[in-house]
XYZ file of C-alpha atoms in Angstrom:
565
model
C 77.625 63.324 143.832
C 78.303 62.694 140.146
C 79.864 65.557 138.271
C 77.932 66.665 135.262
C 80.100 66.475 132.115
C 80.862 69.661 130.283
C 79.229 70.068 126.865
C 81.425 69.321 123.854
C 81.865 71.653 120.938
C 80.612 69.708 117.983
C 82.840 69.504 114.945
C 79.884 70.501 112.786
C 79.111 73.596 114.842
C 80.676 76.034 112.424
C 78.870 74.386 109.503
C 75.520 74.626 111.315
C 76.139 78.277 112.138
C 77.013 79.033 108.529
C 73.895 77.174 107.344
C 71.725 79.084 109.820
C 73.142 82.384 108.656
C 72.478 81.440 105.051
C 68.872 80.536 105.846
C 68.360 83.777 107.758
C 69.839 85.766 104.881
C 67.571 83.984 102.384
C 64.504 84.615 104.543
C 65.380 88.292 104.878
C 65.774 88.636 101.117
C 62.423 86.920 100.514
C 60.679 89.135 103.065
C 62.213 92.210 101.455
C 60.872 91.156 98.049
C 57.358 90.515 99.413
C 57.181 93.725 101.469
C 58.830 95.908 98.822
C 55.586 97.793 97.869
C 54.790 98.480 101.516
C 58.353 99.686 102.145
C 58.131 101.963 99.103
C 54.807 103.504 100.199
C 56.049 103.993 103.763
C 59.107 105.813 102.443
C 56.864 107.959 100.226
C 54.505 108.877 103.081
C 57.484 109.880 105.199
C 58.788 112.113 102.415
C 55.309 113.687 101.889
C 55.025 114.371 105.619
C 58.458 115.957 105.667
C 57.554 118.136 102.680
C 54.296 119.241 104.416
C 56.162 120.213 107.599
C 58.688 122.219 105.609
C 55.896 124.013 103.731
C 54.119 124.853 106.989
C 57.353 126.158 108.539
C 58.036 128.323 105.474
C 54.505 129.834 105.485
C 54.294 133.262 107.212
C 52.162 133.369 110.345
C 49.723 135.873 108.866
C 48.905 133.450 106.016
C 48.521 130.270 108.051
C 44.855 130.958 108.850
C 43.702 131.168 105.205
C 45.831 128.087 104.453
C 44.043 126.106 107.160
C 40.645 127.289 105.861
C 41.577 126.175 102.332
C 42.696 122.750 103.559
C 39.489 122.291 105.561
C 37.398 123.239 102.492
C 39.203 120.650 100.364
C 38.610 117.949 102.965
C 34.897 118.868 103.159
C 34.519 118.705 99.372
C 36.241 115.341 99.246
C 33.935 113.949 101.922
C 30.773 115.215 100.207
C 31.692 114.109 96.690
C 30.552 110.541 95.807
C 33.490 108.106 96.103
C 35.562 111.053 97.308
C 37.340 109.288 100.221
C 38.218 106.295 98.008
C 39.629 108.567 95.297
C 41.590 110.482 97.956
C 43.133 107.272 99.322
C 44.050 106.089 95.820
C 45.585 109.472 94.992
C 47.567 109.510 98.261
C 48.829 105.956 97.651
C 49.944 106.839 94.119
C 51.733 109.977 95.358
C 53.425 107.989 98.142
C 54.540 105.286 95.696
C 55.977 107.936 93.371
C 57.786 109.755 96.137
C 59.111 106.510 97.684
C 60.684 105.131 94.506
C 64.408 104.375 94.431
C 66.101 107.503 93.150
C 69.599 106.050 92.919
C 70.927 106.828 89.451
C 71.323 103.704 87.394
C 74.787 102.820 86.276
C 75.386 103.225 82.566
C 75.230 99.972 80.682
C 78.538 99.182 79.049
C 81.705 101.283 78.883
C 81.717 104.916 77.825
C 83.606 106.405 74.896
C 86.980 106.705 76.635
C 86.735 103.173 78.002
C 85.776 101.818 74.589
C 88.854 103.484 73.156
C 91.034 101.814 75.809
C 89.565 98.412 75.021
C 90.078 98.952 71.314
C 93.731 99.820 71.901
C 94.188 96.634 73.950
C 92.511 94.614 71.216
C 94.712 96.032 68.475
C 97.848 95.451 70.581
C 96.968 91.765 71.021
C 96.328 91.110 67.336
C 99.963 90.201 66.429
C 100.105 87.643 69.282
C 96.643 86.054 68.988
C 96.255 85.769 65.219
C 97.813 83.894 62.316
C 97.394 84.130 58.561
C 96.066 80.555 58.346
C 93.114 81.168 60.677
C 89.914 81.227 58.534
C 87.807 82.924 61.247
C 90.259 84.920 63.366
C 89.138 86.142 66.755
C 91.705 88.942 66.549
C 92.104 90.992 63.389
C 93.076 94.584 62.671
C 89.950 96.705 62.722
C 87.935 93.903 64.350
C 85.414 94.043 67.164
C 86.649 93.740 70.751
C 83.285 92.749 72.289
C 83.680 89.058 71.482
C 87.304 88.984 72.690
C 86.595 90.818 75.981
C 83.346 89.372 77.425
C 83.824 90.904 80.882
C 85.373 94.270 81.706
C 85.377 96.571 84.734
C 86.941 99.992 85.243
C 88.021 101.983 88.288
C 87.167 105.584 89.107
C 90.011 106.900 86.961
C 88.734 105.065 83.885
C 91.506 102.470 83.769
C 90.924 98.736 83.506
C 90.379 97.046 86.890
C 89.163 93.605 85.781
C 89.225 92.082 82.316
C 88.513 88.619 80.905
C 90.326 87.971 77.629
C 89.546 85.145 75.235
C 92.332 83.864 73.018
C 92.523 81.205 70.273
C 93.317 77.601 71.144
C 96.530 77.541 69.106
C 98.223 80.136 71.322
C 101.034 78.408 73.302
C 99.705 79.303 76.756
C 101.739 76.506 78.356
C 105.079 78.139 77.539
C 106.432 80.793 79.928
C 107.905 82.982 77.171
C 104.677 83.787 75.270
C 102.770 84.191 78.521
C 105.338 86.659 79.841
C 105.096 88.738 76.647
C 101.306 88.935 76.907
C 101.438 89.891 80.593
C 104.035 92.583 79.959
C 101.977 94.023 77.103
C 98.756 94.100 79.115
C 100.468 95.726 82.097
C 101.922 98.456 79.864
C 98.653 99.163 78.034
C 96.408 99.005 81.111
C 98.432 101.530 83.106
C 101.823 101.427 84.770
C 102.457 101.761 88.485
C 99.948 99.063 89.470
C 100.331 95.363 90.242
C 98.298 93.018 88.063
C 97.325 89.420 88.748
C 97.079 87.110 85.727
C 95.144 83.844 85.899
C 95.434 81.585 82.849
C 92.592 79.142 82.179
C 94.242 76.796 79.717
C 91.169 74.609 79.374
C 88.792 77.453 78.593
C 91.335 79.576 76.661
C 90.692 82.595 78.866
C 93.026 85.009 80.624
C 91.759 86.991 83.620
C 93.473 90.277 84.471
C 92.856 91.816 87.905
C 94.353 94.836 89.637
C 95.725 94.033 93.096
C 95.292 96.445 95.960
C 98.531 97.540 97.680
C 99.632 95.512 100.690
C 99.385 97.321 104.052
C 102.594 99.111 105.038
C 101.539 100.214 108.526
C 102.275 96.872 110.229
C 104.987 97.373 112.845
C 107.000 94.813 114.785
C 104.915 92.998 117.408
C 104.342 89.616 118.997
C 102.715 87.325 116.466
C 100.396 84.505 117.455
C 102.517 81.598 116.190
C 103.654 78.211 117.450
C 107.299 77.339 118.197
C 109.102 76.733 114.934
C 106.941 79.217 112.980
C 108.370 82.517 111.790
C 106.327 85.270 110.143
C 108.222 86.640 107.156
C 105.558 89.181 106.278
C 102.040 89.527 104.984
C 100.418 88.796 101.640
C 97.099 88.719 99.763
C 94.066 86.984 101.325
C 93.758 84.607 98.357
C 97.349 83.394 98.725
C 97.125 81.678 102.129
C 94.431 80.032 104.255
C 95.360 81.613 107.580
C 95.131 84.994 109.251
C 96.809 86.560 112.265
C 95.289 89.191 114.574
C 97.455 92.313 114.371
C 97.298 95.732 115.954
C 97.220 98.870 113.812
C 97.604 101.518 116.459
C 94.386 101.234 118.483
C 92.636 98.986 115.948
C 93.009 95.241 115.443
C 92.692 93.478 112.127
C 93.163 89.974 110.753
C 95.879 89.868 108.076
C 97.040 86.819 106.067
C 100.724 86.039 106.834
C 103.545 84.214 105.061
C 104.683 81.712 107.702
C 108.047 79.972 107.400
C 108.302 76.714 109.348
C 111.687 75.554 110.621
C 112.828 72.614 112.689
C 113.309 68.886 112.241
C 110.242 68.427 110.009
C 110.818 71.495 107.891
C 111.388 71.056 104.179
C 112.996 74.508 103.876
C 115.227 74.828 106.979
C 117.340 77.775 105.695
C 116.489 81.095 104.041
C 118.125 83.469 101.545
C 116.946 87.085 101.210
C 118.107 89.182 98.251
C 117.557 92.836 97.480
C 119.071 96.142 96.591
C 120.446 98.576 99.193
C 117.549 100.055 101.127
C 115.083 97.367 100.036
C 114.500 96.068 103.580
C 116.615 92.903 103.863
C 118.130 94.079 107.167
C 114.623 94.827 108.418
C 113.617 91.264 107.563
C 116.625 89.846 109.408
C 115.878 91.950 112.502
C 112.269 90.778 112.456
C 113.375 87.135 112.193
C 115.941 87.579 114.986
C 113.370 89.099 117.357
C 110.990 86.202 116.728
C 113.776 83.621 117.086
C 114.816 84.974 120.490
C 111.497 83.858 121.974
C 112.474 80.182 121.825
C 116.155 79.991 120.833
C 119.610 81.553 120.590
C 120.858 83.878 117.837
C 124.330 84.527 116.437
C 124.514 87.633 114.211
C 127.302 88.193 111.671
C 127.096 91.570 109.939
C 129.308 92.187 106.933
C 128.023 95.655 106.105
C 129.633 97.217 109.162
C 126.796 99.709 109.629
C 125.911 98.590 113.162
C 122.251 97.916 112.394
C 122.188 95.015 114.869
C 123.809 96.807 117.812
C 120.491 96.742 119.665
C 120.860 92.950 120.009
C 124.315 93.002 121.623
C 124.378 91.716 125.198
C 120.775 90.548 125.197
C 119.519 87.257 126.595
C 119.822 84.593 123.933
C 122.156 86.614 121.679
C 125.424 84.691 121.441
C 127.229 87.502 119.650
C 126.988 90.354 117.148
C 130.112 90.145 114.980
C 131.137 92.976 112.653
C 134.784 91.999 112.058
C 136.478 89.215 110.145
C 138.129 87.672 113.218
C 134.873 87.606 115.161
C 132.966 86.217 112.180
C 135.475 83.378 111.758
C 135.426 82.561 115.488
C 131.636 82.652 115.705
C 131.002 80.571 112.585
C 133.718 78.078 113.563
C 132.002 77.618 116.911
C 128.627 77.242 115.178
C 130.024 74.476 112.962
C 131.471 72.697 115.992
C 128.232 73.140 117.925
C 126.294 71.576 115.056
C 128.613 68.567 115.094
C 128.331 68.290 118.878
C 124.550 68.264 118.705
C 124.562 65.579 116.037
C 126.940 63.370 118.039
C 125.012 63.861 121.302
C 121.682 63.098 119.635
C 123.136 60.026 117.937
C 124.543 58.686 121.207
C 121.181 59.202 122.902
C 119.325 57.370 120.137
C 121.720 54.447 120.248
C 121.143 54.215 123.989
C 117.368 54.296 123.476
C 117.021 57.621 125.277
C 115.565 60.961 124.159
C 117.890 63.575 122.773
C 119.457 65.929 125.353
C 117.666 69.181 125.958
C 120.690 71.276 124.900
C 120.424 69.757 121.407
C 116.759 70.766 121.017
C 117.031 74.498 121.676
C 116.978 76.255 118.275
C 120.182 77.972 117.185
C 119.862 80.724 114.568
C 122.811 81.958 112.508
C 121.918 85.302 110.910
C 124.353 86.632 108.284
C 123.961 90.011 106.611
C 126.155 90.408 103.490
C 128.644 87.593 104.183
C 130.395 88.154 100.831
C 132.094 91.229 102.308
C 134.057 88.922 104.607
C 134.842 86.714 101.620
C 136.688 89.570 99.910
C 138.461 90.573 103.149
C 139.556 86.991 103.824
C 140.902 86.655 100.295
C 142.863 89.907 100.640
C 144.354 88.867 103.988
C 144.977 85.254 102.977
C 142.596 83.840 105.592
C 139.811 81.299 105.475
C 136.519 82.210 103.820
C 133.787 82.401 106.498
C 131.279 80.941 104.031
C 133.192 77.649 104.062
C 132.241 77.261 107.733
C 128.545 77.311 106.826
C 128.631 73.977 105.021
C 128.071 71.880 108.158
C 125.218 74.037 109.610
C 123.567 74.214 106.192
C 123.797 70.507 105.437
C 123.046 69.115 108.904
C 121.256 72.071 110.499
C 117.763 70.623 110.257
C 118.657 67.547 112.327
C 120.574 69.694 114.855
C 117.926 72.461 115.191
C 120.272 74.974 113.539
C 118.811 77.510 111.088
C 120.843 79.737 108.774
C 119.445 83.022 107.416
C 121.499 84.874 104.789
C 120.836 88.303 103.262
C 122.779 89.514 100.242
C 122.549 92.043 97.411
C 121.939 91.247 93.757
C 125.430 92.364 92.732
C 127.104 89.838 95.047
C 125.000 86.754 94.325
C 127.830 85.205 92.298
C 130.110 85.435 95.357
C 127.870 83.235 97.476
C 129.201 79.745 98.025
C 127.617 76.716 96.405
C 126.458 75.426 99.797
C 124.525 78.636 100.485
C 122.833 78.638 97.090
C 121.999 74.938 97.280
C 120.636 74.594 100.825
C 118.676 77.868 101.171
C 115.405 76.725 99.612
C 113.285 79.403 101.261
C 113.787 82.544 99.189
C 112.769 86.197 99.579
C 113.331 89.036 97.100
C 112.717 92.592 98.324
C 112.701 95.882 96.489
C 112.460 96.580 92.755
C 113.594 93.666 90.599
C 113.112 92.571 87.024
C 111.215 89.469 86.079
C 114.457 87.693 85.156
C 115.997 88.472 88.561
C 112.901 87.215 90.359
C 112.891 83.982 88.392
C 116.631 83.480 88.994
C 116.348 83.818 92.766
C 112.904 82.324 93.391
C 113.111 79.605 90.766
C 109.714 80.530 89.301
C 108.175 83.731 87.922
C 105.527 85.498 90.019
C 101.909 85.616 88.903
C 101.897 89.392 89.249
C 103.744 92.129 87.419
C 106.614 93.654 89.436
C 106.687 97.447 89.647
C 109.674 99.762 89.915
C 108.458 102.033 92.711
C 107.819 99.948 95.834
C 108.097 100.799 99.546
C 110.772 99.316 101.764
C 110.083 95.723 102.724
C 107.886 94.964 99.698
C 108.740 91.987 97.524
C 108.069 88.305 96.879
C 108.584 85.095 98.858
C 108.661 81.447 97.889
C 109.072 78.567 100.311
C 110.658 75.625 98.553
C 108.635 74.549 95.540
C 105.470 76.346 96.660
C 103.710 79.292 95.113
C 105.228 82.752 94.829
C 103.555 85.162 97.258
C 103.595 88.910 97.412
C 105.254 89.986 100.655
C 105.299 93.015 102.924
C 107.786 92.745 105.800
C 106.656 94.271 109.121
C 108.451 97.507 109.909
C 111.384 96.569 112.177
C 113.907 99.430 111.866
C 117.066 99.978 113.864
C 115.891 101.597 117.127
C 119.210 103.451 117.447
C 118.763 105.166 114.081
C 117.825 108.846 114.307
C 115.487 108.510 111.310
C 113.329 105.927 113.100
C 109.974 107.172 114.320
C 109.111 107.018 118.006
C 106.332 104.490 117.457
C 108.558 102.047 115.558
C 111.448 102.586 117.995
C 109.301 101.767 121.017
C 107.793 98.740 119.211
C 111.245 97.240 118.566
C 112.599 98.066 122.029
C 109.607 96.379 123.662
C 110.418 93.154 121.820
C 114.094 93.069 122.809
C 114.977 90.671 125.650
C 116.687 92.124 128.738
C 120.437 92.559 128.835
C 122.397 89.729 130.395
C 125.967 91.050 130.075
C 127.820 94.352 129.669
C 127.988 95.792 126.190
C 131.730 95.003 125.848
C 131.231 91.308 126.629
C 130.454 89.145 123.629
C 130.255 85.342 123.545
C 132.766 84.283 120.886
C 133.332 80.601 121.718
C 135.844 78.389 119.996
C 134.777 75.302 118.038
C 134.040 72.198 120.034
C 135.883 69.113 118.837
C 134.477 66.561 121.323
C 130.871 65.778 122.283
C 131.278 67.498 125.651
C 129.297 70.569 126.621
C 131.265 73.827 126.564
C 130.715 77.111 128.358
C 132.325 79.985 126.492
C 132.835 83.597 127.538
C 134.843 86.047 125.457
C 136.285 89.269 126.793
C 138.544 91.769 125.073
C 141.827 91.925 126.988
C 143.146 95.005 125.209
C 141.573 98.349 124.403
C 139.554 98.392 121.160
C 141.501 99.416 118.104
C 140.410 101.715 115.324
C 139.877 98.799 112.944
C 137.459 96.279 114.472
C 138.533 93.651 111.917
C 142.107 93.629 113.275
C 141.057 93.404 116.913
C 141.838 89.846 118.040
C 139.670 88.984 121.062
C 141.003 86.344 123.433
C 138.701 83.397 124.104
C 138.656 81.065 127.045
C 137.013 77.651 126.876
C 136.302 75.659 129.988
C 135.084 72.069 129.890
C 131.964 71.177 131.840
C 131.061 67.530 132.497
C 127.766 66.520 131.039
C 126.547 65.066 134.353
C 126.910 68.354 136.268
C 125.629 71.856 135.773
C 127.621 74.571 134.053
C 129.939 76.758 136.134
C 128.629 80.180 137.122
C 129.215 82.947 134.628
C 131.358 84.964 137.043
C 133.752 82.070 137.661
C 134.174 81.464 133.952
C 134.771 85.175 133.340
C 137.443 85.260 136.091
C 139.138 82.237 134.538
C 139.116 83.951 131.157
C 140.680 87.126 132.583
C 143.309 85.120 134.510
C 144.292 83.267 131.362
C-alpha cells in the first residue's frame, strides 16, 4: 500500500496569511463605515431603554399607576393623530441617533500654551546653529515662527516633547560628527533630562527626527535562551535594532524580546569580547551570564583579578577548568590555555594534511573569562614575574581557528593598562553603566545614536559587534548566588543553570602548558594547607601523558599519581 505523502508547508504561506488578514481587516473597516448609522441608532436605543428602566425603578410604587395611564394616553393620541405613528418613529430615530453619538472628547488641535512655549524655547536655542548672516531667507531667526521649522510634534502626558521633526537649512554640516553631537546634546538638554532620545538624521531631506525611547526591561533574569551552538546572548535591546526575538519568561508570563546575539566560532568575525564599565555597572554580571551559556557546549577557565569571589559558584562544576583568584594560578591557567591553543592548531593542521577531519577535542569550545586582568599586571610587576596578559596573545590571535574565545572585563580607569593584543583583537565591545559620549566613542569606535544618561540601572549600556551598529543593551540579571543581597528568585535562577559538581571544592584543574601535540590530562591538588595570601600559595601540578590512540586515564588514577609525586 502506497504511503500518502505529508503536505508541505509552502514558502508563501506566511505571505498568504498576511494578505488574508489584510483583506479581512479592510472588509471589516468597510462594513463598519457602511453600518455606522445603524450602529449609532442601536447604541442610542440601548441608552434610551436603560434610561427608561432607571426612571421606572426610581418612581415610587404609589405613582406608577398614574404614570402608566399617562403613557397609555400619549400612545392613544399618537395613534389617532394623522401621520402620528410616522412622526413618532421619526422622533424616536432622531432621539436614538442623538443619544448614540460618539461622546469621546476630541483632542485639542495643536499644542497648548505651555507646549507652544517649549517649542519656542527649542526654536530660539537652535537659531545660533541653524542660521548665518548671509542667508537671505533664514529658516531660523530670533523672534521667528517655529511652525515652519517643526512640522510634526507630539507630547507626553507630562507636557514634554515625545516626538519632534526638525527642519534645518541645507548648508548645515550634518555629515560631520561634531556639529551633530552639539545639536543632539542641546535638544536633549532642552527637551528634558533623564530620558534617552533617538536621533535620526535625514541628510537628503534636511530633517532631524527626535524620539523618546522607552526604558529597556530590567526584570529579565538568567534563564536558558533559545539559541544555536556558537550563539551567546549578551542582553536585550530595542525592537527596531534587530530582526529577531527570543521567547523569555517574566515570572509566570512569557514575552518575545529582541536580543543582542554574539556569534563565536570559526566563522565569527568578532571572536573575542571586551566589556568596560565602572564599579557596580554590571560587567561581572555579564561575564557570569556568558559563562553559564558557554558551559552548555564548552569548557570555561575563569581568572578573577578583583579577588571578591564573585565566581565561586562555578568552582568544581562540570566544564569549569578552574576559577583562579591568585597570580600563580592565573599564570598557570593562562600558560596552559596558550599551550592548549597551540596544541589544537597543530592537531588540526596534521589532520588536514592527512585529509581527515579535525579531532573532536579540537572542536569543543574553550572560553577564557578574565575579570580585571590589569590587577595581576600590577602584582606581576611588583614581584618581578611575567605579565599574565602576555599569555593571551596566542589565544587572541589564533583563538578563532582553535575554537578558543577570550572575554575580558575591565574598568575605565585601567583601560591604558590593557595590552595591545587585548585592545586589538577584542572587536566585540560592551560598555555598561554611566559613561560620557567621548568614553563610549573611545571604546565602541562609534558614537551611539541615543543620548547616554547618568542614572542607569545595573547592566544597562551599549554594545557593538565589530563594525556594526551600536545597540542599547540590558544584561539579564545574573548575580552571585552566594551574595546575601541577592533575591531568592535570582538566586534560584542562577543555581538552576549551574552544571553539577564534578570534583571537591578544593580540587582545581590548573594544568601546565603543553609543548607537544599530545593530549594531556591535568589534575591539580594543593599539597599544603592554604595560606592567608592566596597569591603566594603555590599549587603543585602533575601532568601525565596520554597517547592519542587510547582513552584518557581515570580521574582517580591521575589524582593518585599527582599526590604520590
